[in-house]
């Protein structure tokens, strides 16, 4: 019989709405013979059914051989799909200064008829574009030469993530700081920032004075252990200057970023899952995605 393991540790947890808890000599069942701190925090939150979890610290961790005390319950299921991506068409401008995509036939239906029996035809498209087109995801390689590219990132970094929406109306504020994120259940979730800026998509105003996350907001999201951050704006950073602190902080911790989302007004604040899967390109850090929300029944 394979040996079962438990982990013993101390922990300190702060809550996003104030206060916190500590634990000494706490023990949890684990599936292997080791566990990293981030996964351990996820176990604590799930096992204790904690809400509003913010920054955490794991201390004095040790693995012991000991039989598991109970089984963990399976998760629930979801329903209904909501589209969150802009349509990419021939000539669509995403970022001023970058070329629009050129979409045409590599093999037209008319020409394909020469190769097949009567009544059979196909179209094969040719697409020429930069990777930052439409609604796209950034992986660590986009910012760091030694960061993981799209082929190296695991699929579960982009798919079927428990998610929440943070509302930050662009008519009320442009710089979204950490204070706007407190009081929410963040840890282990995809955090989608709804500013309403997506209404200006394809308008020249879309690239001007857009909403963004401040450096302390990015630090707070990182410290709270979020899985992914998305925004319905032209960029998650303030593009009026040359610094990009949100990209630097989030991608530096392996947290993907999805920019140019849309239709976030159609989502509830929570109770849904988020997916934004890119192709597995090696040597590429950014690529368009079909972003969706899956609502629970």
C-alpha positions as a printed NumPy array, in Angstrom:
array([[  0.   ,   0.   ,   0.   ],
       [  1.331,   3.463,  -0.939],
       [  2.206,   5.66 ,   2.036],
       [ -0.068,   8.633,   2.652],
       [  1.301,  12.014,   3.634],
       [  0.182,  15.029,   5.61 ],
       [  1.775,  18.434,   5.949],
       [  2.219,  20.218,   9.27 ],
       [  2.759,  23.97 ,   9.331],
       [  1.989,  27.342,  10.88 ],
       [  0.143,  30.003,   8.914],
       [ -0.902,  33.656,   9.006],
       [ -3.821,  34.881,   6.883],
       [ -5.054,  38.432,   6.348],
       [ -8.597,  39.07 ,   5.115],
       [ -9.376,  41.582,   2.381],
       [-12.151,  43.091,   4.51 ],
       [ -9.963,  43.427,   7.632],
       [ -8.698,  41.138,  10.38 ],
       [ -7.008,  37.791,  10.032],
       [ -6.299,  34.402,  11.599],
       [ -3.248,  32.376,  12.614],
       [ -2.682,  28.657,  13.015],
       [  0.075,  26.655,  14.685],
       [  0.848,  23.006,  14.102],
       [ -1.963,  22.755,  11.54 ],
       [ -2.176,  19.487,   9.547],
       [ -3.727,  18.735,   6.148],
       [ -3.878,  15.659,   3.924],
       [ -1.871,  15.989,   0.693],
       [ -1.885,  13.866,  -2.458],
       [  1.899,  13.414,  -2.845],
       [  4.984,  13.588,  -0.68 ],
       [  5.441,  17.373,  -1.021],
       [  3.454,  20.559,  -1.665],
       [  4.474,  24.146,  -2.446],
       [  3.251,  27.087,  -0.386],
       [  0.815,  28.406,  -3.016],
       [ -0.943,  25.042,  -3.335],
       [ -0.969,  24.713,   0.444],
       [ -2.734,  28.044,   0.798],
       [ -5.368,  26.827,  -1.67 ],
       [ -5.872,  23.72 ,   0.496],
       [ -6.266,  25.822,   3.647],
       [ -8.821,  28.114,   2.034],
       [-10.795,  25.175,   0.637],
       [-10.545,  23.033,   3.776],
       [-11.564,  25.827,   6.163],
       [-14.056,  27.325,   3.693],
       [-12.506,  30.752,   4.18 ],
       [-13.767,  33.848,   2.391],
       [-12.145,  37.219,   1.653],
       [ -8.627,  35.763,   1.903],
       [ -5.816,  38.241,   1.195],
       [ -2.033,  37.97 ,   1.721],
       [ -0.882,  34.761,   3.45 ],
       [  2.31 ,  33.333,   4.95 ],
       [  3.256,  29.682,   5.472],
       [  5.807,  28.993,   8.221],
       [  7.664,  25.957,   9.647],
       [  6.314,  23.521,   7.043],
       [  7.211,  19.821,   7.318],
       [  5.92 ,  16.671,   5.617],
       [  4.976,  13.656,   7.702],
       [  3.876,  10.123,   6.779],
       [  0.401,   9.666,   8.224],
       [ -2.893,   8.19 ,   7.   ],
       [ -5.429,  10.616,   5.552],
       [ -8.334,  11.43 ,   7.828],
       [-11.048,  12.139,   5.231],
       [-11.839,  12.493,   1.541],
       [-12.178,  15.873,  -0.166],
       [-15.52 ,  16.496,  -1.902],
       [-15.795,  16.862,  -5.665],
       [-16.668,  20.241,  -7.188],
       [-19.901,  21.301,  -8.838],
       [-20.834,  21.804, -12.484],
       [-21.66 ,  24.839, -14.614],
       [-23.89 ,  25.837, -17.537],
       [-24.562,  28.731, -20.067],
       [-21.785,  30.405, -22.071],
       [-21.201,  34.197, -22.321],
       [-18.862,  35.541, -25.039],
       [-16.218,  37.97 , -23.758],
       [-14.034,  38.489, -26.864],
       [-14.111,  41.138, -29.578],
       [-14.527,  39.953, -33.17 ],
       [-11.328,  40.193, -35.243],
       [-11.97 ,  41.127, -38.871],
       [ -9.714,  42.082, -41.752],
       [ -8.376,  45.565, -40.937],
       [ -9.393,  45.626, -37.255],
       [ -7.149,  48.004, -35.287],
       [ -6.37 ,  46.844, -31.745],
       [ -3.366,  48.949, -30.719],
       [ -2.523,  52.17 , -32.59 ],
       [  0.877,  51.879, -34.24 ],
       [  0.576,  48.14 , -34.759],
       [ -0.596,  46.756, -38.118],
       [ -4.155,  45.555, -38.511],
       [ -4.665,  41.895, -39.431],
       [ -4.933,  40.95 , -43.082],
       [ -7.371,  38.079, -43.572],
       [ -7.854,  36.565, -47.01 ],
       [ -8.096,  33.266, -48.871],
       [ -5.047,  31.068, -49.197],
       [ -7.271,  28.649, -51.074],
       [-10.644,  29.993, -52.188],
       [-13.758,  27.85 , -52.559],
       [-13.751,  28.478, -56.285],
       [-10.148,  27.294, -56.726],
       [-10.662,  24.325, -54.416],
       [-13.273,  22.889, -56.796],
       [-10.422,  21.986, -59.14 ],
       [ -9.174,  19.415, -56.59 ],
       [-12.386,  17.681, -55.531],
       [-15.397,  15.916, -56.969],
       [-18.369,  17.973, -58.104],
       [-20.228,  19.614, -55.205],
       [-17.251,  19.499, -52.833],
       [-15.342,  22.677, -51.936],
       [-13.267,  24.104, -49.077],
       [-11.814,  27.424, -47.952],
       [ -8.389,  27.751, -46.304],
       [ -7.724,  31.206, -44.863],
       [ -4.468,  33.107, -44.698],
       [ -4.04 ,  35.424, -41.674],
       [ -1.198,  37.9  , -41.298],
       [ -1.17 ,  39.749, -37.98 ],
       [  0.815,  40.72 , -34.902],
       [  0.16 ,  38.633, -31.797],
       [ -1.357,  41.587, -29.897],
       [ -4.605,  41.548, -31.859],
       [ -8.173,  41.475, -30.59 ],
       [ -8.81 ,  40.042, -27.135],
       [ -5.513,  38.409, -26.188],
       [ -3.651,  36.801, -23.298],
       [ -0.155,  37.667, -22.1  ],
       [  2.083,  34.925, -20.69 ],
       [  5.313,  35.584, -18.729],
       [  7.457,  35.34 , -21.9  ],
       [  5.78 ,  38.516, -23.17 ],
       [  7.661,  40.455, -20.457],
       [ 10.567,  38.194, -19.466],
       [ 13.018,  36.355, -21.766],
       [ 13.178,  33.436, -19.324],
       [  9.427,  33.424, -18.64 ],
       [  7.11 ,  30.645, -19.809],
       [  5.751,  31.039, -23.339],
       [  2.308,  29.93 , -24.493],
       [  3.498,  26.38 , -25.178],
       [  5.043,  26.052, -21.724],
       [  2.086,  27.389, -19.762],
       [ -0.293,  24.666, -18.511],
       [ -3.818,  24.695, -19.912],
       [ -5.27 ,  25.126, -16.421],
       [ -3.621,  28.563, -16.227],
       [ -6.193,  29.767, -18.78 ],
       [ -9.169,  27.41 , -18.551],
       [-12.123,  26.753, -16.247],
       [-11.048,  29.224, -13.56 ],
       [-13.369,  30.274, -10.758],
       [-13.839,  33.98 , -11.46 ],
       [-15.22 ,  37.262, -10.163],
       [-15.91 ,  40.67 , -11.687],
       [-14.664,  43.86 , -10.031],
       [-16.678,  46.895, -11.2  ],
       [-14.69 ,  50.108, -11.763],
       [-16.699,  52.474, -13.971],
       [-14.351,  54.494, -16.203],
       [-16.616,  57.523, -15.78 ],
       [-15.734,  57.574, -12.082],
       [-12.038,  56.6  , -12.09 ],
       [ -9.218,  55.71 , -14.446],
       [ -6.505,  54.624, -11.995],
       [ -7.801,  51.497, -10.223],
       [ -5.826,  51.003,  -7.007],
       [ -5.671,  48.318,  -4.319],
       [ -8.407,  49.995,  -2.299],
       [-10.864,  49.171,  -5.065],
       [-10.059,  45.463,  -4.707],
       [-10.502,  45.038,  -0.965],
       [-13.512,  43.303,   0.484],
       [-13.632,  40.76 ,  -2.358],
       [-12.938,  37.031,  -2.556],
       [ -9.763,  37.051,  -4.688],
       [ -7.533,  34.102,  -3.856],
       [ -7.402,  31.337,  -6.44 ],
       [ -9.691,  33.173,  -8.85 ],
       [ -9.542,  34.947, -12.183],
       [-10.236,  38.626, -11.477],
       [-11.962,  40.441, -14.362],
       [-12.015,  44.235, -14.112],
       [-15.119,  45.742, -15.695],
       [-14.612,  49.41 , -16.571],
       [-17.061,  49.746, -19.46 ],
       [-14.217,  50.94 , -21.703],
       [-14.94 ,  48.173, -24.22 ],
       [-17.748,  50.319, -25.658],
       [-15.062,  52.376, -27.434],
       [-13.605,  49.382, -29.291],
       [-12.632,  50.384, -32.89 ],
       [-13.088,  54.071, -31.945],
       [ -9.888,  56.213, -31.873],
       [-10.872,  57.19 , -28.307],
       [-10.245,  53.579, -27.215],
       [ -6.477,  54.161, -27.001],
       [ -6.67 ,  57.514, -25.186],
       [ -6.895,  58.012, -21.401],
       [ -8.05 ,  54.422, -20.831],
       [ -8.566,  52.851, -17.358],
       [ -5.687,  50.848, -15.866],
       [ -4.451,  49.111, -12.706],
       [ -1.971,  50.929, -10.482],
       [  1.227,  49.325,  -9.231],
       [ -0.196,  48.75 ,  -5.746],
       [ -3.295,  47.093,  -7.261],
       [ -1.094,  44.64 ,  -9.167],
       [  0.955,  43.959,  -6.031],
       [ -2.205,  43.338,  -4.015],
       [ -3.613,  40.922,  -6.605],
       [ -0.299,  39.057,  -6.664],
       [ -0.117,  38.896,  -2.855],
       [ -3.701,  37.64 ,  -2.68 ],
       [ -2.813,  34.699,  -4.951],
       [ -5.074,  35.368,  -7.946],
       [ -4.854,  32.974, -10.92 ],
       [ -5.397,  35.441, -13.8  ],
       [ -6.273,  39.108, -14.267],
       [ -8.381,  40.476, -17.114],
       [ -9.597,  43.946, -18.07 ],
       [-11.947,  45.398, -20.718],
       [ -9.52 ,  48.211, -21.5  ],
       [ -6.799,  48.993, -24.04 ],
       [ -4.072,  48.028, -21.572],
       [ -3.832,  46.89 , -17.966],
       [ -1.077,  49.514, -17.46 ],
       [ -1.121,  53.28 , -17.849],
       [  0.284,  53.748, -21.375],
       [  0.916,  57.484, -20.977],
       [  4.36 ,  56.686, -19.578],
       [  7.042,  54.105, -20.335],
       [  6.72 ,  52.004, -17.143],
       [  4.561,  48.872, -17.12 ],
       [  4.321,  47.867, -13.432],
       [  1.179,  45.705, -13.724],
       [  2.724,  43.582, -16.474],
       [  6.018,  43.416, -14.586],
       [  4.464,  42.326, -11.289],
       [  1.78 ,  39.94 , -12.515],
       [  3.733,  38.218, -15.296],
       [  6.748,  38.093, -12.992],
       [  4.706,  35.858, -10.698],
       [  3.35 ,  33.707, -13.547],
       [ -0.111,  35.309, -13.51 ],
       [ -1.559,  35.609, -17.065],
       [ -3.145,  38.879, -18.198],
       [ -6.095,  39.133, -20.606],
       [ -6.656,  42.53 , -22.219],
       [ -9.423,  43.903, -24.478],
       [-12.235,  41.884, -22.902],
       [-15.828,  42.867, -23.617],
       [-19.386,  42.138, -22.476],
       [-18.43 ,  41.988, -18.779],
       [-21.663,  43.831, -17.955],
       [-23.493,  40.595, -18.834],
       [-21.792,  38.71 , -15.999],
       [-22.752,  38.45 , -12.33 ],
       [-20.163,  39.625,  -9.807],
       [-19.336,  35.986,  -9.02 ],
       [-20.634,  32.442,  -9.462],
       [-19.11 ,  31.701, -12.885],
       [-15.967,  30.244, -14.451],
       [-13.645,  31.857, -16.974],
       [-11.611,  30.448, -19.877],
       [ -9.304,  32.177, -22.39 ],
       [ -7.223,  29.522, -24.129],
       [ -4.523,  30.463, -26.66 ],
       [ -2.829,  28.062, -29.121],
       [  0.364,  26.335, -27.917],
       [  2.879,  28.484, -29.79 ],
       [  6.524,  28.108, -28.738],
       [  8.513,  31.338, -28.539],
       [  5.352,  33.466, -28.333],
       [  4.177,  35.322, -25.238],
       [  0.905,  36.857, -26.458],
       [ -1.929,  35.641, -28.709],
       [ -5.665,  36.182, -29.347],
       [ -8.104,  34.067, -27.315],
       [-11.772,  33.133, -27.4  ],
       [-12.593,  34.298, -23.888],
       [-15.802,  32.934, -22.353],
       [-17.624,  32.811, -19.047],
       [-19.505,  29.681, -18.021],
       [-22.43 ,  30.489, -15.727],
       [-23.681,  28.073, -13.131],
       [-27.124,  26.621, -13.524]])
